[in-house]
Amino acid sequence: MGDDLIHDQHAGIERLLEIMRRLRDPQSGCPWDIEQTFDTIAPYTIEEAYEVADAIERQDWPELEGELGDLLLQSVYHTAIGEEAGHFSFQSVVTAISDKMVARHPHVFGSESRDKSAEQQTRDWEAIKATERAGKAQGGTLDGVARNLPALLRAVKLQKRAARVGFDWPETTQVLAKLQEEASELVEARDTLTHDQVVEEMGDLLFVMANLARHLDVDPEEALRKTNAKFTRRFGSVEAALHAMGKRPEDSTLEEMDALWTEAKQLEKATKD
């Protein structure tokens, strides 16, 4: 029955669960898969989530299909390890998230009215989450914000939590003033402080940058990803232009590369227009 299920392309999630059980079988499974733990698999989970986001940004739908499968495999992997240790199972995880979604959408699955704005629904969602945290003895405003989130994303989440209890600048101009203050402190610190102190000042500046992004309703992770992609694209154009001239970046001056960068930038803008 096991082999029939594994080779049944129409068996859905049960097929994938059986494949994982076979891979993790202590007697007949794959040695590498058997050795994996929550800790060793976690980095792959994070990586796969970013690859999903990358495929979405590039609107590569066939690749997105594959990346979503890779991400689903991560959930199956963790639940298999959890089931072996007696912590939970795939079915209990599905039940938990289904119960949570029903509880957090009383305007869809309960008796509450759907006649409210998206903003009001967001406030209601946050209120329900706050009640859930209280039930888990997470009394602090910032309790429960995952420590392993990307630093910029975690900064925004921490700031959102603090803002809900009134700890926030009411105007963007105040954030900009703080940004200038932190930038000035960093410039002053670079020649007078220790490296650890410079790191601290840099962290303060990045934290305020995340706060500015939040006030402007910008996802800083998304903004930086797009800028990374733009830098990669434009520097590639610089290298291609140098190659056409029989040169490499290391054989060129900054002035030459900067001029080619400006050309690449202008060409991109002209193409968009």
mmCIF file of C-alpha atoms in Angstrom:
data_model
loop_
_atom_site.group_PDB
_atom_site.id
_atom_site.type_symbol
_atom_site.label_atom_id
_atom_site.label_comp_id
_atom_site.label_asym_id
_atom_site.label_seq_id
_atom_site.Cartn_x
_atom_site.Cartn_y
_atom_site.Cartn_z
ATOM 1 C CA MET A 1 0.000 0.000 0.000
ATOM 2 C CA GLY A 2 2.867 2.345 0.862
ATOM 3 C CA ASP A 3 4.465 2.082 -2.603
ATOM 4 C CA ASP A 4 1.099 2.481 -4.306
ATOM 5 C CA LEU A 5 0.502 5.703 -2.389
ATOM 6 C CA ILE A 6 3.987 7.049 -3.083
ATOM 7 C CA HIS A 7 3.565 6.592 -6.833
ATOM 8 C CA ASP A 8 -0.043 7.840 -6.956
ATOM 9 C CA GLN A 9 0.210 11.326 -8.498
ATOM 10 C CA HIS A 10 -3.383 12.076 -7.525
ATOM 11 C CA ALA A 11 -3.055 11.256 -3.816
ATOM 12 C CA GLY A 12 -2.372 14.847 -2.741
ATOM 13 C CA ILE A 13 -1.028 15.664 0.702
ATOM 14 C CA GLU A 14 -1.283 12.064 1.930
ATOM 15 C CA ARG A 15 1.293 11.073 -0.687
ATOM 16 C CA LEU A 16 3.728 13.733 0.532
ATOM 17 C CA LEU A 17 3.224 12.712 4.157
ATOM 18 C CA GLU A 18 3.951 9.093 3.272
ATOM 19 C CA ILE A 19 7.078 10.106 1.349
ATOM 20 C CA MET A 20 8.323 11.957 4.421
ATOM 21 C CA ARG A 21 7.560 8.980 6.669
ATOM 22 C CA ARG A 22 9.605 6.765 4.372
ATOM 23 C CA LEU A 23 12.485 9.230 4.186
ATOM 24 C CA ARG A 24 12.599 9.427 7.994
ATOM 25 C CA ASP A 25 12.239 5.664 8.590
ATOM 26 C CA PRO A 26 15.124 4.703 10.921
ATOM 27 C CA GLN A 27 15.661 1.371 9.152
ATOM 28 C CA SER A 28 15.072 2.040 5.455
ATOM 29 C CA GLY A 29 15.049 5.822 5.121
ATOM 30 C CA CYS A 30 17.594 8.295 3.782
ATOM 31 C CA PRO A 31 20.555 8.768 6.167
ATOM 32 C CA TRP A 32 20.589 12.540 5.626
ATOM 33 C CA ASP A 33 16.861 12.944 6.215
ATOM 34 C CA ILE A 34 16.969 10.763 9.326
ATOM 35 C CA GLU A 35 19.644 12.988 10.895
ATOM 36 C CA GLN A 36 17.714 16.244 10.486
ATOM 37 C CA THR A 37 16.221 18.121 13.457
ATOM 38 C CA PHE A 38 14.094 21.242 13.936
ATOM 39 C CA ASP A 39 17.290 23.291 14.253
ATOM 40 C CA THR A 40 18.956 21.942 11.105
ATOM 41 C CA ILE A 41 15.841 22.305 8.971
ATOM 42 C CA ALA A 42 14.889 25.817 10.169
ATOM 43 C CA PRO A 43 17.450 27.633 7.939
ATOM 44 C CA TYR A 44 16.052 25.823 4.875
ATOM 45 C CA THR A 45 12.538 26.907 5.871
ATOM 46 C CA ILE A 46 13.589 30.548 5.973
ATOM 47 C CA GLU A 47 15.430 30.218 2.660
ATOM 48 C CA GLU A 48 12.417 28.630 0.948
ATOM 49 C CA ALA A 49 10.129 31.420 2.175
ATOM 50 C CA TYR A 50 12.436 33.992 0.598
ATOM 51 C CA GLU A 51 12.522 32.029 -2.648
ATOM 52 C CA VAL A 52 8.715 32.102 -2.718
ATOM 53 C CA ALA A 53 8.813 35.882 -2.284
ATOM 54 C CA ASP A 54 11.437 36.168 -5.024
ATOM 55 C CA ALA A 55 9.350 34.182 -7.512
ATOM 56 C CA ILE A 56 6.313 36.357 -6.736
ATOM 57 C CA GLU A 57 8.325 39.549 -7.233
ATOM 58 C CA ARG A 58 9.532 38.281 -10.624
ATOM 59 C CA GLN A 59 6.003 37.052 -11.473
ATOM 60 C CA ASP A 60 7.471 33.692 -12.456
ATOM 61 C CA TRP A 61 4.367 31.588 -11.872
ATOM 62 C CA PRO A 62 5.785 28.180 -12.940
ATOM 63 C CA GLU A 63 8.711 28.716 -10.575
ATOM 64 C CA LEU A 64 6.342 29.902 -7.838
ATOM 65 C CA GLU A 65 4.503 26.580 -8.116
ATOM 66 C CA GLY A 66 7.740 24.720 -7.435
ATOM 67 C CA GLU A 67 8.820 27.078 -4.650
ATOM 68 C CA LEU A 68 5.452 26.712 -2.888
ATOM 69 C CA GLY A 69 5.969 22.957 -3.016
ATOM 70 C CA ASP A 70 9.405 23.379 -1.448
ATOM 71 C CA LEU A 71 7.884 25.539 1.296
ATOM 72 C CA LEU A 72 5.103 23.017 1.893
ATOM 73 C CA LEU A 73 7.766 20.331 2.265
ATOM 74 C CA GLN A 74 9.271 22.339 5.111
ATOM 75 C CA SER A 75 5.983 22.193 7.035
ATOM 76 C CA VAL A 76 5.744 18.472 6.385
ATOM 77 C CA TYR A 77 9.329 18.044 7.563
ATOM 78 C CA HIS A 78 8.788 19.905 10.833
ATOM 79 C CA THR A 79 5.524 18.136 11.566
ATOM 80 C CA ALA A 80 7.152 14.749 10.933
ATOM 81 C CA ILE A 81 9.876 15.562 13.454
ATOM 82 C CA GLY A 82 7.253 16.867 15.877
ATOM 83 C CA GLU A 83 5.148 13.733 15.517
ATOM 84 C CA GLU A 84 8.160 11.472 16.137
ATOM 85 C CA ALA A 85 8.899 13.397 19.338
ATOM 86 C CA GLY A 86 5.267 13.274 20.467
ATOM 87 C CA HIS A 87 4.781 17.065 20.279
ATOM 88 C CA PHE A 88 2.172 17.321 17.511
ATOM 89 C CA SER A 89 1.203 15.901 14.115
ATOM 90 C CA PHE A 90 0.449 17.270 10.683
ATOM 91 C CA GLN A 91 -3.262 16.852 11.356
ATOM 92 C CA SER A 92 -3.068 18.668 14.709
ATOM 93 C CA VAL A 93 -1.200 21.526 13.018
ATOM 94 C CA VAL A 94 -3.909 21.744 10.342
ATOM 95 C CA THR A 95 -6.603 21.687 13.030
ATOM 96 C CA ALA A 96 -4.869 24.442 15.012
ATOM 97 C CA ILE A 97 -4.517 26.820 12.083
ATOM 98 C CA SER A 98 -8.069 26.093 10.891
ATOM 99 C CA ASP A 99 -9.451 26.834 14.373
ATOM 100 C CA LYS A 100 -7.384 30.032 14.533
ATOM 101 C CA MET A 101 -8.644 31.296 11.165
ATOM 102 C CA VAL A 102 -12.260 30.610 12.109
ATOM 103 C CA ALA A 103 -11.831 32.343 15.477
ATOM 104 C CA ARG A 104 -10.133 35.373 13.919
ATOM 105 C CA HIS A 105 -12.819 35.860 11.265
ATOM 106 C CA PRO A 106 -16.101 36.080 13.201
ATOM 107 C CA HIS A 107 -17.407 38.390 10.453
ATOM 108 C CA VAL A 108 -17.083 35.476 7.979
ATOM 109 C CA PHE A 109 -17.640 32.348 10.075
ATOM 110 C CA GLY A 110 -19.626 33.809 12.979
ATOM 111 C CA SER A 111 -22.466 36.191 13.641
ATOM 112 C CA GLU A 112 -20.555 39.477 13.337
ATOM 113 C CA SER A 113 -21.420 41.822 10.481
ATOM 114 C CA ARG A 114 -19.146 42.007 7.434
ATOM 115 C CA ASP A 115 -20.184 45.647 7.016
ATOM 116 C CA LYS A 116 -16.911 47.249 8.171
ATOM 117 C CA SER A 117 -13.778 48.611 6.588
ATOM 118 C CA ALA A 118 -10.531 46.736 6.061
ATOM 119 C CA GLU A 119 -8.983 49.036 8.686
ATOM 120 C CA GLN A 120 -11.627 48.057 11.243
ATOM 121 C CA GLN A 121 -11.134 44.392 10.431
ATOM 122 C CA THR A 122 -7.372 44.846 10.998
ATOM 123 C CA ARG A 123 -8.040 46.453 14.391
ATOM 124 C CA ASP A 124 -10.390 43.605 15.295
ATOM 125 C CA TRP A 125 -7.749 41.065 14.189
ATOM 126 C CA GLU A 126 -5.154 42.703 16.432
ATOM 127 C CA ALA A 127 -7.601 42.760 19.356
ATOM 128 C CA ILE A 128 -8.259 39.033 18.950
ATOM 129 C CA LYS A 129 -4.507 38.356 18.783
ATOM 130 C CA ALA A 130 -3.991 40.394 21.967
ATOM 131 C CA THR A 131 -6.605 38.262 23.733
ATOM 132 C CA GLU A 132 -4.855 35.104 22.515
ATOM 133 C CA ARG A 133 -1.499 36.378 23.823
ATOM 134 C CA ALA A 134 -3.069 37.131 27.187
ATOM 135 C CA GLY A 135 -4.306 33.552 27.310
ATOM 136 C CA LYS A 136 -0.744 32.379 26.724
ATOM 137 C CA ALA A 137 0.578 34.474 29.625
ATOM 138 C CA GLN A 138 2.241 36.861 27.165
ATOM 139 C CA GLY A 139 1.357 39.963 29.126
ATOM 140 C CA GLY A 140 3.995 42.327 27.761
ATOM 141 C CA THR A 141 3.189 44.478 24.747
ATOM 142 C CA LEU A 142 6.193 43.134 22.846
ATOM 143 C CA ASP A 143 5.847 39.498 23.937
ATOM 144 C CA GLY A 144 5.521 36.983 21.132
ATOM 145 C CA VAL A 145 7.344 38.890 18.379
ATOM 146 C CA ALA A 146 9.559 36.162 16.926
ATOM 147 C CA ARG A 147 13.246 36.700 17.645
ATOM 148 C CA ASN A 148 14.439 35.079 14.404
ATOM 149 C CA LEU A 149 12.562 37.374 12.039
ATOM 150 C CA PRO A 150 14.733 39.432 9.677
ATOM 151 C CA ALA A 151 15.932 42.387 11.744
ATOM 152 C CA LEU A 152 14.121 45.075 9.718
ATOM 153 C CA LEU A 153 10.854 43.137 9.764
ATOM 154 C CA ARG A 154 11.131 42.527 13.518
ATOM 155 C CA ALA A 155 11.847 46.224 14.088
ATOM 156 C CA VAL A 156 8.633 47.156 12.274
ATOM 157 C CA LYS A 157 6.615 44.584 14.233
ATOM 158 C CA LEU A 158 8.036 45.808 17.556
ATOM 159 C CA GLN A 159 7.220 49.400 16.611
ATOM 160 C CA LYS A 160 3.675 48.477 15.575
ATOM 161 C CA ARG A 161 3.102 46.796 18.930
ATOM 162 C CA ALA A 162 4.450 49.832 20.809
ATOM 163 C CA ALA A 163 2.355 52.182 18.659
ATOM 164 C CA ARG A 164 -0.820 50.331 19.645
ATOM 165 C CA VAL A 165 -0.321 51.477 23.248
ATOM 166 C CA GLY A 166 0.546 55.043 22.246
ATOM 167 C CA PHE A 167 4.363 54.827 22.171
ATOM 168 C CA ASP A 168 4.919 56.370 18.751
ATOM 169 C CA TRP A 169 5.625 59.681 17.055
ATOM 170 C CA PRO A 170 2.360 61.103 15.725
ATOM 171 C CA GLU A 171 3.993 62.851 12.744
ATOM 172 C CA THR A 172 6.447 61.673 10.069
ATOM 173 C CA THR A 173 8.380 64.941 10.473
ATOM 174 C CA GLN A 174 9.386 63.848 13.979
ATOM 175 C CA VAL A 175 10.726 60.571 12.624
ATOM 176 C CA LEU A 176 12.736 62.469 10.010
ATOM 177 C CA ALA A 177 14.197 64.707 12.723
ATOM 178 C CA LYS A 178 15.207 61.632 14.720
ATOM 179 C CA LEU A 179 16.726 60.121 11.577
ATOM 180 C CA GLN A 180 18.920 63.199 11.089
ATOM 181 C CA GLU A 181 19.916 63.091 14.746
ATOM 182 C CA GLU A 182 20.951 59.435 14.596
ATOM 183 C CA ALA A 183 22.848 59.948 11.326
ATOM 184 C CA SER A 184 24.785 62.837 12.860
ATOM 185 C CA GLU A 185 25.620 60.759 15.930
ATOM 186 C CA LEU A 186 26.934 57.970 13.718
ATOM 187 C CA VAL A 187 29.186 60.340 11.779
ATOM 188 C CA GLU A 188 30.534 61.763 15.033
ATOM 189 C CA ALA A 189 30.982 58.302 16.522
ATOM 190 C CA ARG A 190 33.002 56.723 13.721
ATOM 191 C CA ASP A 191 36.259 58.397 14.769
ATOM 192 C CA THR A 192 35.805 58.544 18.525
ATOM 193 C CA LEU A 193 34.002 55.385 19.645
ATOM 194 C CA THR A 194 34.868 51.702 19.735
ATOM 195 C CA HIS A 195 33.666 49.409 16.968
ATOM 196 C CA ASP A 196 30.954 47.999 19.280
ATOM 197 C CA GLN A 197 29.688 51.498 19.971
ATOM 198 C CA VAL A 198 29.639 52.301 16.252
ATOM 199 C CA VAL A 199 27.626 49.097 15.693
ATOM 200 C CA GLU A 200 25.157 50.290 18.330
ATOM 201 C CA GLU A 201 24.801 53.697 16.669
ATOM 202 C CA MET A 202 24.326 52.017 13.287
ATOM 203 C CA GLY A 203 21.596 49.848 14.800
ATOM 204 C CA ASP A 204 19.846 52.949 16.158
ATOM 205 C CA LEU A 205 19.925 54.522 12.694
ATOM 206 C CA LEU A 206 18.517 51.401 11.026
ATOM 207 C CA PHE A 207 15.779 51.165 13.666
ATOM 208 C CA VAL A 208 14.672 54.724 12.906
ATOM 209 C CA MET A 209 14.811 53.934 9.167
ATOM 210 C CA ALA A 210 12.416 51.047 9.800
ATOM 211 C CA ASN A 211 10.193 53.418 11.754
ATOM 212 C CA LEU A 212 10.164 55.901 8.873
ATOM 213 C CA ALA A 213 9.217 53.108 6.480
ATOM 214 C CA ARG A 214 6.324 52.162 8.777
ATOM 215 C CA HIS A 215 5.075 55.759 8.914
ATOM 216 C CA LEU A 216 5.218 55.906 5.110
ATOM 217 C CA ASP A 217 3.384 52.559 4.857
ATOM 218 C CA VAL A 218 6.415 50.973 3.168
ATOM 219 C CA ASP A 219 7.670 47.449 3.807
ATOM 220 C CA PRO A 220 11.414 48.036 4.367
ATOM 221 C CA GLU A 221 12.307 44.459 3.464
ATOM 222 C CA GLU A 222 10.476 44.761 0.149
ATOM 223 C CA ALA A 223 11.996 48.194 -0.526
ATOM 224 C CA LEU A 224 15.529 46.953 0.118
ATOM 225 C CA ARG A 225 14.972 43.801 -1.970
ATOM 226 C CA LYS A 226 13.925 45.973 -4.900
ATOM 227 C CA THR A 227 16.927 48.240 -4.471
ATOM 228 C CA ASN A 228 19.222 45.205 -4.278
ATOM 229 C CA ALA A 229 17.733 43.980 -7.549
ATOM 230 C CA LYS A 230 18.150 47.412 -9.129
ATOM 231 C CA PHE A 231 21.784 47.624 -8.014
ATOM 232 C CA THR A 232 22.477 44.136 -9.372
ATOM 233 C CA ARG A 233 20.836 44.995 -12.696
ATOM 234 C CA ARG A 234 22.647 48.287 -13.145
ATOM 235 C CA PHE A 235 26.051 46.994 -12.086
ATOM 236 C CA GLY A 236 25.547 44.161 -14.575
ATOM 237 C CA SER A 237 25.060 46.820 -17.258
ATOM 238 C CA VAL A 238 28.303 48.497 -16.158
ATOM 239 C CA GLU A 239 30.193 45.199 -16.413
ATOM 240 C CA ALA A 240 28.687 44.492 -19.851
ATOM 241 C CA ALA A 241 29.705 47.926 -21.116
ATOM 242 C CA LEU A 242 33.235 47.472 -19.790
ATOM 243 C CA HIS A 243 33.433 44.023 -21.369
ATOM 244 C CA ALA A 244 32.492 45.554 -24.734
ATOM 245 C CA MET A 245 35.452 47.891 -24.242
ATOM 246 C CA GLY A 246 37.740 44.964 -23.458
ATOM 247 C CA LYS A 247 37.990 45.920 -19.789
ATOM 248 C CA ARG A 248 37.039 44.565 -16.376
ATOM 249 C CA PRO A 249 35.821 46.541 -13.335
ATOM 250 C CA GLU A 250 39.116 46.012 -11.510
ATOM 251 C CA ASP A 251 40.948 47.519 -14.513
ATOM 252 C CA SER A 252 38.735 50.618 -14.553
ATOM 253 C CA THR A 253 38.561 53.817 -12.533
ATOM 254 C CA LEU A 254 35.665 54.812 -10.327
ATOM 255 C CA GLU A 255 34.983 57.741 -12.660
ATOM 256 C CA GLU A 256 34.626 55.394 -15.658
ATOM 257 C CA MET A 257 32.286 53.045 -13.811
ATOM 258 C CA ASP A 258 30.265 55.928 -12.383
ATOM 259 C CA ALA A 259 29.730 57.345 -15.874
ATOM 260 C CA LEU A 260 28.563 53.952 -17.148
ATOM 261 C CA TRP A 261 26.297 53.627 -14.080
ATOM 262 C CA THR A 262 24.691 56.968 -14.944
ATOM 263 C CA GLU A 263 24.132 55.793 -18.524
ATOM 264 C CA ALA A 264 22.513 52.557 -17.296
ATOM 265 C CA LYS A 265 20.305 54.554 -14.930
ATOM 266 C CA GLN A 266 19.200 56.968 -17.661
ATOM 267 C CA LEU A 267 18.509 54.099 -20.059
ATOM 268 C CA GLU A 268 16.307 52.377 -17.471
ATOM 269 C CA LYS A 269 14.340 55.564 -16.886
ATOM 270 C CA ALA A 270 13.940 56.154 -20.619
ATOM 271 C CA THR A 271 12.700 52.581 -21.082
ATOM 272 C CA LYS A 272 10.126 53.030 -18.294
ATOM 273 C CA ASP A 273 8.915 56.309 -19.792
#
